């Protein structure tokens, strides 16, 4: 199927909900958001930044129960997940930047999430405490041990209410398993295992075992000079615990079935679109590299994001995608300058709506794109500070490539390539989206 020609307006009208962050020009590198992730019921939203911090937002109960429902979130917990490290054997600094966050399904009152930087994955427990114990026999209230000679009577400790405290504590640390930088983690549908992927290998972990992992994919050649591709993203199937997919810098996606072989060097399916000879250029290999792959919530389809487009694949058809949506085709003529300023290597993520009927991904100038798969319509919206009023209706943006510019259009030469939407997330059951724009987290919802 050829690329779908999309119109300028979508079925859903989006309005601004709120923004988390400081709308200032002076942004420190550590404050830049590096990942965004809703939990499975959408009540919590986690962000990681380049400073190694994880900030968890909780949906406001009033906005959740109001009619119509609003997508407003308040800060729930903030903690330092990773610290900068130094590898003395390789003389390399290991950044504290959070590359990925993945939530585990909730099984008890506490929440659990995995966070990773380039080398180390951590399992965090986030729990609430609104009661405290007073009246210990053997220790004082400040924690010091009492002199046994002073204990003359038996006291029964009592439980007293206290102001709510949210505590984040590391439960497991999974380290020393990756030679190269970790780009993906994905929790299996069995909720007992997860995978972690770097440029050349994918490892399978058990959540209870930190000192060993099982290598399931290894594409490292014997001679590194023969290296032709690297792994860019990997994800487990949402329902089948034996199936996983991973994408490569060559524009291919491989589906592996762990039932056929424990070591998945030989894939079960290879998804690859034949190259169009008419579009062949010096940049073809770079822009065909897949930066993100996401399986649909139903497990029937998957989307892949390359530099210029988002493609929808049917897991039952390997030969070509069933849908293709151009994200910013107007940049094709600008590839040379984008190569010179390194923007051509930007890794844009993509995400599904809860019912798999729409797709969202980011672009430059703080634009993000929403594609409706049913109507084949698309929408270009901007996460900008001048719309930072609740319920402000977002106006569709248009980019013109030359000639006379209309009033509402922006010229492709005026786009700000330093402002880019790399990370987005869609609420699992509602039309509420989170968009990371540099150090700000914007929340949008469908028109009330």
Tab-separated table of C-alpha atoms in Angstrom:
chain	number	residue	atom	x	y	z
A	1	UNK	CA	0.000	0.000	0.000
A	2	UNK	CA	1.359	3.428	-0.912
A	3	UNK	CA	1.727	6.313	1.493
A	4	UNK	CA	-1.656	7.677	2.499
A	5	UNK	CA	-2.408	11.223	1.420
A	6	UNK	CA	-3.721	12.899	4.547
A	7	UNK	CA	-5.862	15.961	4.973
A	8	UNK	CA	-5.166	18.831	7.308
A	9	UNK	CA	-7.732	18.176	10.014
A	10	UNK	CA	-8.450	15.180	12.204
A	11	UNK	CA	-11.657	13.957	13.783
A	12	UNK	CA	-10.523	14.685	17.340
A	13	UNK	CA	-10.144	18.305	18.384
A	14	UNK	CA	-7.416	18.629	20.988
A	15	UNK	CA	-7.293	21.163	23.767
A	16	UNK	CA	-4.557	22.107	26.208
A	17	UNK	CA	-4.845	20.568	29.669
A	18	UNK	CA	-1.728	21.651	31.575
A	19	UNK	CA	2.047	21.979	31.436
A	20	UNK	CA	4.611	20.722	33.926
A	21	UNK	CA	7.919	22.555	33.934
A	22	UNK	CA	9.275	26.052	33.669
A	23	UNK	CA	8.501	28.055	30.550
A	24	UNK	CA	11.936	29.659	30.476
A	25	UNK	CA	14.540	29.975	27.758
A	26	UNK	CA	17.422	29.141	30.096
A	27	UNK	CA	17.274	25.346	30.215
A	28	UNK	CA	19.954	23.183	31.826
A	29	UNK	CA	20.927	19.938	30.122
A	30	UNK	CA	19.940	17.918	33.204
A	31	UNK	CA	16.327	19.152	33.022
A	32	UNK	CA	15.678	17.876	29.485
A	33	UNK	CA	13.046	15.119	29.548
A	34	UNK	CA	14.345	11.878	28.022
A	35	UNK	CA	11.352	9.512	28.369
A	36	UNK	CA	7.612	9.566	29.140
A	37	UNK	CA	5.437	6.599	30.156
A	38	UNK	CA	1.871	6.094	31.442
A	39	UNK	CA	1.225	3.144	33.738
A	40	UNK	CA	-1.319	0.467	32.758
A	41	UNK	CA	-4.430	2.252	34.033
A	42	UNK	CA	-3.229	5.752	33.165
A	43	UNK	CA	-3.503	7.077	36.728
A	44	UNK	CA	0.266	7.601	36.939
A	45	UNK	CA	2.625	9.190	34.441
A	46	UNK	CA	6.406	8.898	34.807
A	47	UNK	CA	9.079	11.038	33.186
A	48	UNK	CA	12.835	10.585	33.238
A	49	UNK	CA	15.378	13.309	32.487
A	50	UNK	CA	19.017	13.682	31.551
A	51	UNK	CA	19.868	14.416	35.188
A	52	UNK	CA	18.909	10.863	36.214
A	53	UNK	CA	15.697	11.930	37.972
A	54	UNK	CA	12.323	10.237	37.737
A	55	UNK	CA	9.234	12.377	38.334
A	56	UNK	CA	5.908	10.587	38.778
A	57	UNK	CA	2.644	12.474	38.258
A	58	UNK	CA	-0.683	11.234	39.616
A	59	UNK	CA	-4.007	12.010	38.003
A	60	UNK	CA	-5.981	14.554	39.948
A	61	UNK	CA	-8.975	12.705	41.498
A	62	UNK	CA	-11.306	15.666	40.879
A	63	UNK	CA	-10.383	15.849	37.176
A	64	UNK	CA	-10.719	12.073	36.841
A	65	UNK	CA	-14.222	11.960	38.326
A	66	UNK	CA	-15.535	15.192	36.820
A	67	UNK	CA	-18.029	15.144	33.942
A	68	UNK	CA	-16.598	15.438	31.366
A	69	UNK	CA	-13.334	13.934	32.625
A	70	UNK	CA	-10.230	16.093	32.505
A	71	UNK	CA	-6.650	15.000	32.087
A	72	UNK	CA	-4.883	16.862	34.885
A	73	UNK	CA	-1.920	15.460	36.809
A	74	UNK	CA	-0.074	16.547	39.955
A	75	UNK	CA	3.434	15.676	41.137
A	76	UNK	CA	3.243	12.443	43.114
A	77	UNK	CA	6.883	11.511	43.713
A	78	UNK	CA	10.340	12.642	42.623
A	79	UNK	CA	13.508	10.625	43.163
A	80	UNK	CA	17.041	10.301	41.878
A	81	UNK	CA	17.125	7.057	39.922
A	82	UNK	CA	20.668	7.057	38.515
A	83	UNK	CA	23.917	8.845	39.294
A	84	UNK	CA	26.827	9.547	36.929
A	85	UNK	CA	29.420	6.762	37.007
A	86	UNK	CA	32.867	6.130	35.593
A	87	UNK	CA	34.066	2.927	33.970
A	88	UNK	CA	37.722	2.799	34.998
A	89	UNK	CA	38.539	-0.187	32.773
A	90	UNK	CA	37.382	1.606	29.623
A	91	UNK	CA	37.963	5.177	30.850
A	92	UNK	CA	34.385	6.057	29.981
A	93	UNK	CA	31.879	8.259	31.732
A	94	UNK	CA	28.450	6.660	32.123
A	95	UNK	CA	25.720	9.275	31.965
A	96	UNK	CA	22.919	9.362	34.511
A	97	UNK	CA	20.359	10.085	31.753
A	98	UNK	CA	17.225	7.895	31.962
A	99	UNK	CA	16.833	6.164	28.586
A	100	UNK	CA	13.601	4.272	29.274
A	101	UNK	CA	10.949	3.733	31.958
A	102	UNK	CA	8.569	0.769	31.966
A	103	UNK	CA	5.789	0.125	34.497
A	104	UNK	CA	4.914	-3.297	35.875
A	105	UNK	CA	1.251	-4.160	36.270
A	106	UNK	CA	0.009	-3.424	39.761
A	107	UNK	CA	-0.382	-6.450	42.060
A	108	UNK	CA	-0.577	-4.784	45.489
A	109	UNK	CA	-0.943	-1.252	46.916
A	110	UNK	CA	2.601	-0.373	45.776
A	111	UNK	CA	3.684	0.509	42.241
A	112	UNK	CA	6.768	-0.926	40.539
A	113	UNK	CA	8.711	0.450	37.593
A	114	UNK	CA	11.942	-0.270	35.740
A	115	UNK	CA	14.271	2.574	34.790
A	116	UNK	CA	17.542	2.378	32.898
A	117	UNK	CA	20.460	4.526	31.856
A	118	UNK	CA	23.132	3.355	29.391
A	119	UNK	CA	24.377	0.480	31.555
A	120	UNK	CA	22.279	-0.205	34.662
A	121	UNK	CA	18.602	-1.135	35.069
A	122	UNK	CA	16.840	-0.577	38.398
A	123	UNK	CA	13.541	-1.876	39.740
A	124	UNK	CA	11.847	0.740	41.925
A	125	UNK	CA	9.046	0.298	44.426
A	126	UNK	CA	6.840	3.358	44.929
A	127	UNK	CA	4.639	3.072	48.020
A	128	UNK	CA	2.536	5.296	50.274
A	129	UNK	CA	2.848	5.630	54.029
A	130	UNK	CA	0.172	7.465	56.033
A	131	UNK	CA	0.673	5.778	59.432
A	132	UNK	CA	3.563	5.635	61.875
A	133	UNK	CA	4.350	3.421	64.854
A	134	UNK	CA	4.986	5.039	68.258
A	135	UNK	CA	5.909	3.674	71.666
A	136	UNK	CA	8.687	1.151	70.985
A	137	UNK	CA	10.095	-0.826	73.934
A	138	UNK	CA	13.723	-1.075	72.887
A	139	UNK	CA	14.312	2.212	71.079
A	140	UNK	CA	13.500	5.878	71.402
A	141	UNK	CA	11.320	7.805	68.942
A	142	UNK	CA	14.450	9.135	67.197
A	143	UNK	CA	15.669	5.557	66.583
A	144	UNK	CA	18.417	5.288	69.207
A	145	UNK	CA	18.546	2.038	71.194
A	146	UNK	CA	17.439	2.341	74.820
A	147	UNK	CA	19.551	1.094	77.700
A	148	UNK	CA	18.060	-2.307	78.712
A	149	UNK	CA	18.486	-1.353	82.384
A	150	UNK	CA	16.037	1.506	81.880
A	151	UNK	CA	13.284	-0.739	80.496
A	152	UNK	CA	11.059	-1.470	83.524
A	153	UNK	CA	7.721	-2.111	81.888
A	154	UNK	CA	6.287	-3.534	78.678
A	155	UNK	CA	4.786	-1.066	76.239
A	156	UNK	CA	2.572	-1.981	73.297
A	157	UNK	CA	3.468	0.154	70.251
A	158	UNK	CA	0.560	2.090	68.770
A	159	UNK	CA	-0.162	3.066	65.161
A	160	UNK	CA	-0.853	6.765	64.626
A	161	UNK	CA	-1.981	8.571	61.452
A	162	UNK	CA	0.546	10.845	59.775
A	163	UNK	CA	0.801	13.080	56.704
A	164	UNK	CA	0.955	11.018	53.515
A	165	UNK	CA	4.491	10.166	52.420
A	166	UNK	CA	5.368	8.631	49.058
A	167	UNK	CA	8.555	6.565	49.245
A	168	UNK	CA	10.581	5.289	46.289
A	169	UNK	CA	13.052	2.536	47.107
A	170	UNK	CA	15.288	0.471	44.792
A	171	UNK	CA	14.345	-3.219	45.060
A	172	UNK	CA	16.682	-4.703	42.440
A	173	UNK	CA	19.712	-3.457	40.507
A	174	UNK	CA	20.527	-5.247	37.243
A	175	UNK	CA	24.045	-4.284	36.173
A	176	UNK	CA	27.135	-5.407	34.223
A	177	UNK	CA	25.264	-7.227	31.451
A	178	UNK	CA	25.662	-4.761	28.570
A	179	UNK	CA	28.859	-3.776	26.792
A	180	UNK	CA	27.044	-1.183	24.688
A	181	UNK	CA	24.432	1.429	25.552
A	182	UNK	CA	20.976	0.140	26.528
A	183	UNK	CA	18.328	1.577	24.193
A	184	UNK	CA	15.250	-0.467	25.188
A	185	UNK	CA	13.645	-2.339	28.038
A	186	UNK	CA	10.312	-4.158	27.786
A	187	UNK	CA	8.358	-6.060	30.432
A	188	UNK	CA	6.996	-9.419	29.288
A	189	UNK	CA	3.284	-10.215	29.476
A	190	UNK	CA	4.074	-12.846	32.152
A	191	UNK	CA	5.152	-9.940	34.437
A	192	UNK	CA	8.063	-12.101	35.615
A	193	UNK	CA	10.665	-11.445	32.938
A	194	UNK	CA	11.796	-8.494	30.855
A	195	UNK	CA	14.250	-7.790	28.057
A	196	UNK	CA	16.970	-5.186	27.729
A	197	UNK	CA	18.552	-4.322	24.388
A	198	UNK	CA	21.725	-2.534	23.394
A	199	UNK	CA	23.267	-1.944	19.969
A	200	UNK	CA	24.244	-5.578	19.403
A	201	UNK	CA	22.564	-7.796	22.003
A	202	UNK	CA	19.226	-8.456	23.691
A	203	UNK	CA	19.186	-10.018	27.158
A	204	UNK	CA	16.335	-11.718	28.992
A	205	UNK	CA	16.094	-11.121	32.751
A	206	UNK	CA	14.003	-12.527	35.560
A	207	UNK	CA	12.778	-9.785	37.876
A	208	UNK	CA	13.935	-11.723	40.950
A	209	UNK	CA	17.452	-12.526	39.669
A	210	UNK	CA	19.979	-9.713	39.380
A	211	UNK	CA	23.276	-11.542	38.911
A	212	UNK	CA	22.550	-13.314	35.641
A	213	UNK	CA	20.644	-12.828	32.402
A	214	UNK	CA	20.113	-14.936	29.312
A	215	UNK	CA	21.367	-13.646	25.974
A	216	UNK	CA	18.605	-14.237	23.408
A	217	UNK	CA	19.843	-12.130	20.453
A	218	UNK	CA	23.465	-11.476	19.497
A	219	UNK	CA	24.241	-9.815	16.165
A	220	UNK	CA	27.856	-8.950	16.983
A	221	UNK	CA	30.098	-10.142	14.128
A	222	UNK	CA	33.363	-11.962	14.824
A	223	UNK	CA	35.194	-9.116	13.148
A	224	UNK	CA	33.753	-5.729	14.143
A	225	UNK	CA	34.869	-4.305	10.796
A	226	UNK	CA	32.113	-6.414	9.236
A	227	UNK	CA	29.424	-4.695	11.331
A	228	UNK	CA	26.651	-3.454	9.032
A	229	UNK	CA	23.697	-2.786	11.368
A	230	UNK	CA	22.785	-2.227	15.001
A	231	UNK	CA	19.681	-2.875	17.096
A	232	UNK	CA	17.685	0.331	17.617
A	233	UNK	CA	14.603	-0.792	19.601
A	234	UNK	CA	13.063	-3.980	21.012
A	235	UNK	CA	9.718	-4.892	22.549
A	236	UNK	CA	7.810	-7.926	23.817
A	237	UNK	CA	4.418	-8.859	22.406
A	238	UNK	CA	1.629	-7.537	24.699
A	239	UNK	CA	-0.051	-10.952	25.077
A	240	UNK	CA	2.266	-13.728	23.838
A	241	UNK	CA	5.182	-14.104	26.236
A	242	UNK	CA	7.301	-16.000	23.713
A	243	UNK	CA	7.228	-13.348	20.960
A	244	UNK	CA	9.391	-10.242	20.661
A	245	UNK	CA	10.334	-7.828	17.888
A	246	UNK	CA	13.423	-5.723	17.354
A	247	UNK	CA	14.283	-3.094	14.747
A	248	UNK	CA	17.586	-2.239	13.136
A	249	UNK	CA	19.431	0.676	11.614
A	250	UNK	CA	18.946	-0.953	8.197
A	251	UNK	CA	15.199	-0.340	8.306
A	252	UNK	CA	14.233	-3.938	9.063
A	253	UNK	CA	12.137	-5.416	11.880
A	254	UNK	CA	12.650	-8.985	13.024
A	255	UNK	CA	10.090	-11.015	14.917
A	256	UNK	CA	11.504	-13.776	17.124
A	257	UNK	CA	9.690	-16.712	18.700
A	258	UNK	CA	11.463	-18.134	21.750
A	259	UNK	CA	9.575	-21.418	21.354
A	260	UNK	CA	11.491	-22.250	18.174
A	261	UNK	CA	14.934	-21.540	19.629
A	262	UNK	CA	16.273	-20.198	22.902
A	263	UNK	CA	18.891	-18.170	21.024
A	264	UNK	CA	16.914	-16.013	18.581
A	265	UNK	CA	19.719	-15.266	16.134
A	266	UNK	CA	17.490	-16.683	13.420
A	267	UNK	CA	14.274	-14.704	13.256
A	268	UNK	CA	10.834	-16.134	12.527
A	269	UNK	CA	9.723	-13.169	10.404
A	270	UNK	CA	11.498	-10.293	8.689
A	271	UNK	CA	9.541	-7.109	7.971
A	272	UNK	CA	11.184	-4.988	5.305
A	273	UNK	CA	9.864	-2.565	2.716
A	274	UNK	CA	11.521	-2.697	-0.711
A	275	UNK	CA	13.387	0.517	-1.426
A	276	UNK	CA	11.934	2.908	-3.976
A	277	UNK	CA	14.732	3.480	-6.556
A	278	UNK	CA	13.341	6.937	-7.423
A	279	UNK	CA	13.971	8.167	-3.858
A	280	UNK	CA	17.503	6.757	-3.646
A	281	UNK	CA	20.013	9.301	-2.319
A	282	UNK	CA	23.153	9.683	-0.226
A	283	UNK	CA	20.941	9.847	2.892
A	284	UNK	CA	18.732	6.845	2.103
A	285	UNK	CA	20.388	4.496	4.594
A	286	UNK	CA	20.371	7.050	7.407
A	287	UNK	CA	16.729	8.053	7.051
A	288	UNK	CA	15.572	4.428	6.681
A	289	UNK	CA	16.967	3.549	10.127
A	290	UNK	CA	14.081	2.717	12.484
A	291	UNK	CA	14.230	4.732	15.700
A	292	UNK	CA	11.242	3.132	17.445
A	293	UNK	CA	8.929	0.143	17.112
A	294	UNK	CA	5.704	-0.395	19.082
A	295	UNK	CA	3.313	-3.336	18.974
A	296	UNK	CA	-0.380	-2.441	19.057
A	297	UNK	CA	-2.381	-3.035	22.231
A	298	UNK	CA	-4.298	-5.778	20.431
A	299	UNK	CA	-1.029	-7.444	19.395
A	300	UNK	CA	-2.109	-7.643	15.730
A	301	UNK	CA	-0.140	-4.701	14.315
A	302	UNK	CA	3.004	-2.716	14.972
A	303	UNK	CA	4.248	0.730	14.041
A	304	UNK	CA	7.785	1.704	13.136
A	305	UNK	CA	9.189	5.226	13.007
A	306	UNK	CA	11.957	6.159	10.609
A	307	UNK	CA	13.190	9.703	10.043
A	308	UNK	CA	10.478	10.865	7.652
A	309	UNK	CA	7.506	8.558	8.249
A	310	UNK	CA	5.499	6.213	10.454
A	311	UNK	CA	4.573	2.817	9.030
A	312	UNK	CA	1.903	0.376	10.229
A	313	UNK	CA	2.678	-3.314	9.772
A	314	UNK	CA	0.396	-6.322	10.000
A	315	UNK	CA	2.233	-9.100	11.857
A	316	UNK	CA	0.799	-11.555	9.310
A	317	UNK	CA	2.346	-9.746	6.315
A	318	UNK	CA	6.098	-9.236	6.066
A	319	UNK	CA	6.496	-7.883	2.537
A	320	UNK	CA	5.361	-4.292	3.046
A	321	UNK	CA	3.543	-2.036	5.531
A	322	UNK	CA	-0.220	-1.772	5.251
A	323	UNK	CA	-0.183	1.972	6.003
A	324	UNK	CA	2.447	4.676	5.670
A	325	UNK	CA	2.093	8.190	7.060
A	326	UNK	CA	4.590	10.933	6.103
A	327	UNK	CA	5.514	12.911	9.233
A	328	UNK	CA	7.493	15.811	7.765
A	329	UNK	CA	8.002	15.099	4.071
A	330	UNK	CA	8.825	18.780	3.563
A	331	UNK	CA	12.234	18.074	5.155
A	332	UNK	CA	13.336	15.758	2.336
A	333	UNK	CA	14.852	18.728	0.496
A	334	UNK	CA	16.634	19.806	3.715
A	335	UNK	CA	18.450	16.521	4.425
A	336	UNK	CA	21.866	17.953	3.620
A	337	UNK	CA	21.651	20.725	6.249
A	338	UNK	CA	19.999	18.307	8.714
A	339	UNK	CA	22.972	15.993	8.229
A	340	UNK	CA	25.408	18.821	8.897
A	341	UNK	CA	23.734	19.805	12.178
A	342	UNK	CA	23.277	16.119	13.214
A	343	UNK	CA	19.478	16.413	13.381
A	344	UNK	CA	19.191	13.602	10.849
A	345	UNK	CA	20.281	11.232	13.656
A	346	UNK	CA	17.468	12.291	16.021
A	347	UNK	CA	15.528	9.323	17.381
A	348	UNK	CA	11.802	10.068	17.355
A	349	UNK	CA	9.478	7.756	19.269
A	350	UNK	CA	5.912	6.831	18.333
A	351	UNK	CA	2.897	5.514	20.251
A	352	UNK	CA	-0.563	3.980	19.794
A	353	UNK	CA	-3.847	5.270	21.133
A	354	UNK	CA	-5.582	2.960	23.605
A	355	UNK	CA	-7.887	1.412	20.983
A	356	UNK	CA	-5.187	1.317	18.245
A	357	UNK	CA	-7.218	3.665	16.007
A	358	UNK	CA	-4.668	6.494	16.053
A	359	UNK	CA	-0.907	7.018	16.116
A	360	UNK	CA	1.167	9.871	17.519
A	361	UNK	CA	4.761	10.910	16.929
A	362	UNK	CA	6.890	14.032	17.153
A	363	UNK	CA	8.583	16.467	14.798
A	364	UNK	CA	10.546	19.732	14.920
A	365	UNK	CA	9.462	23.205	16.035
A	366	UNK	CA	7.704	21.454	18.961
A	367	UNK	CA	5.215	19.990	16.472
A	368	UNK	CA	3.651	16.612	17.069
A	369	UNK	CA	1.561	14.617	14.636
A	370	UNK	CA	-1.620	12.596	15.207
A	371	UNK	CA	-2.799	10.180	12.496
A	372	UNK	CA	-6.321	8.754	12.505
A	373	UNK	CA	-6.146	5.282	10.945
A	374	UNK	CA	-9.913	5.078	10.370
A	375	UNK	CA	-10.444	8.322	8.458
A	376	UNK	CA	-6.850	8.559	7.147
A	377	UNK	CA	-6.737	12.133	8.398
A	378	UNK	CA	-3.817	13.727	10.175
A	379	UNK	CA	-3.236	16.644	12.491
A	380	UNK	CA	-0.165	18.788	13.141
A	381	UNK	CA	-0.230	20.426	16.581
A	382	UNK	CA	2.269	22.533	18.483
A	383	UNK	CA	3.288	22.301	22.129
A	384	UNK	CA	3.898	25.998	22.692
A	385	UNK	CA	3.982	28.288	25.689
A	386	UNK	CA	1.417	30.716	24.234
A	387	UNK	CA	-1.354	28.111	24.555
A	388	UNK	CA	-0.669	27.479	28.240
A	389	UNK	CA	-4.242	28.188	29.360
A	390	UNK	CA	-6.493	25.261	30.311
A	391	UNK	CA	-9.092	24.288	27.687
A	392	UNK	CA	-7.334	26.297	24.963
A	393	UNK	CA	-8.271	24.652	21.669
A	394	UNK	CA	-5.195	23.742	19.634
A	395	UNK	CA	-5.131	25.116	16.115
A	396	UNK	CA	-3.806	22.793	13.412
A	397	UNK	CA	-0.441	23.980	12.080
A	398	UNK	CA	0.644	23.866	8.443
A	399	UNK	CA	4.115	24.064	6.933
A	400	UNK	CA	4.608	25.573	3.484
A	401	UNK	CA	7.621	24.741	1.344
A	402	UNK	CA	7.731	27.714	-0.979
A	403	UNK	CA	5.817	30.380	-2.792
A	404	UNK	CA	3.313	32.604	-1.078
A	405	UNK	CA	2.723	31.792	2.572
A	406	UNK	CA	-0.787	31.916	3.984
A	407	UNK	CA	-1.581	33.588	7.301
A	408	UNK	CA	-1.701	30.435	9.450
A	409	UNK	CA	1.226	28.705	7.752
A	410	UNK	CA	4.861	28.568	8.804
A	411	UNK	CA	7.669	28.376	6.289
A	412	UNK	CA	9.914	25.312	6.374
A	413	UNK	CA	12.874	27.730	6.555
A	414	UNK	CA	11.507	29.189	9.818
A	415	UNK	CA	11.297	25.874	11.708
A	416	UNK	CA	13.326	25.670	14.919
A	417	UNK	CA	15.279	22.425	14.810
A	418	UNK	CA	16.451	22.842	18.413
A	419	UNK	CA	12.838	22.412	19.556
A	420	UNK	CA	11.893	18.810	18.923
A	421	UNK	CA	9.286	16.387	20.260
A	422	UNK	CA	11.152	13.098	20.642
A	423	UNK	CA	9.100	11.506	23.431
A	424	UNK	CA	5.313	11.110	23.564
A	425	UNK	CA	2.831	8.875	25.395
A	426	UNK	CA	-0.896	8.172	24.998
A	427	UNK	CA	-3.211	7.338	27.906
A	428	UNK	CA	-4.151	3.616	27.711
A	429	UNK	CA	-7.915	4.194	27.654
A	430	UNK	CA	-8.638	7.901	27.064
A	431	UNK	CA	-7.702	10.615	24.602
A	432	UNK	CA	-5.136	12.183	26.899
A	433	UNK	CA	-1.601	12.580	25.577
A	434	UNK	CA	1.679	13.587	27.174
A	435	UNK	CA	4.270	15.378	25.066
A	436	UNK	CA	7.821	16.137	26.222
A	437	UNK	CA	9.122	19.428	24.791
A	438	UNK	CA	12.677	19.966	26.048
A	439	UNK	CA	12.224	20.457	29.833
A	440	UNK	CA	8.412	20.810	29.758
A	441	UNK	CA	5.757	18.128	29.877
A	442	UNK	CA	2.592	19.182	28.035
A	443	UNK	CA	-0.693	17.377	28.577
A	444	UNK	CA	-3.473	17.557	25.991
A	445	UNK	CA	-6.901	15.970	25.794
A	446	UNK	CA	-9.743	15.810	23.313
A	447	UNK	CA	-12.103	18.746	23.271
A	448	UNK	CA	-14.440	18.769	26.286
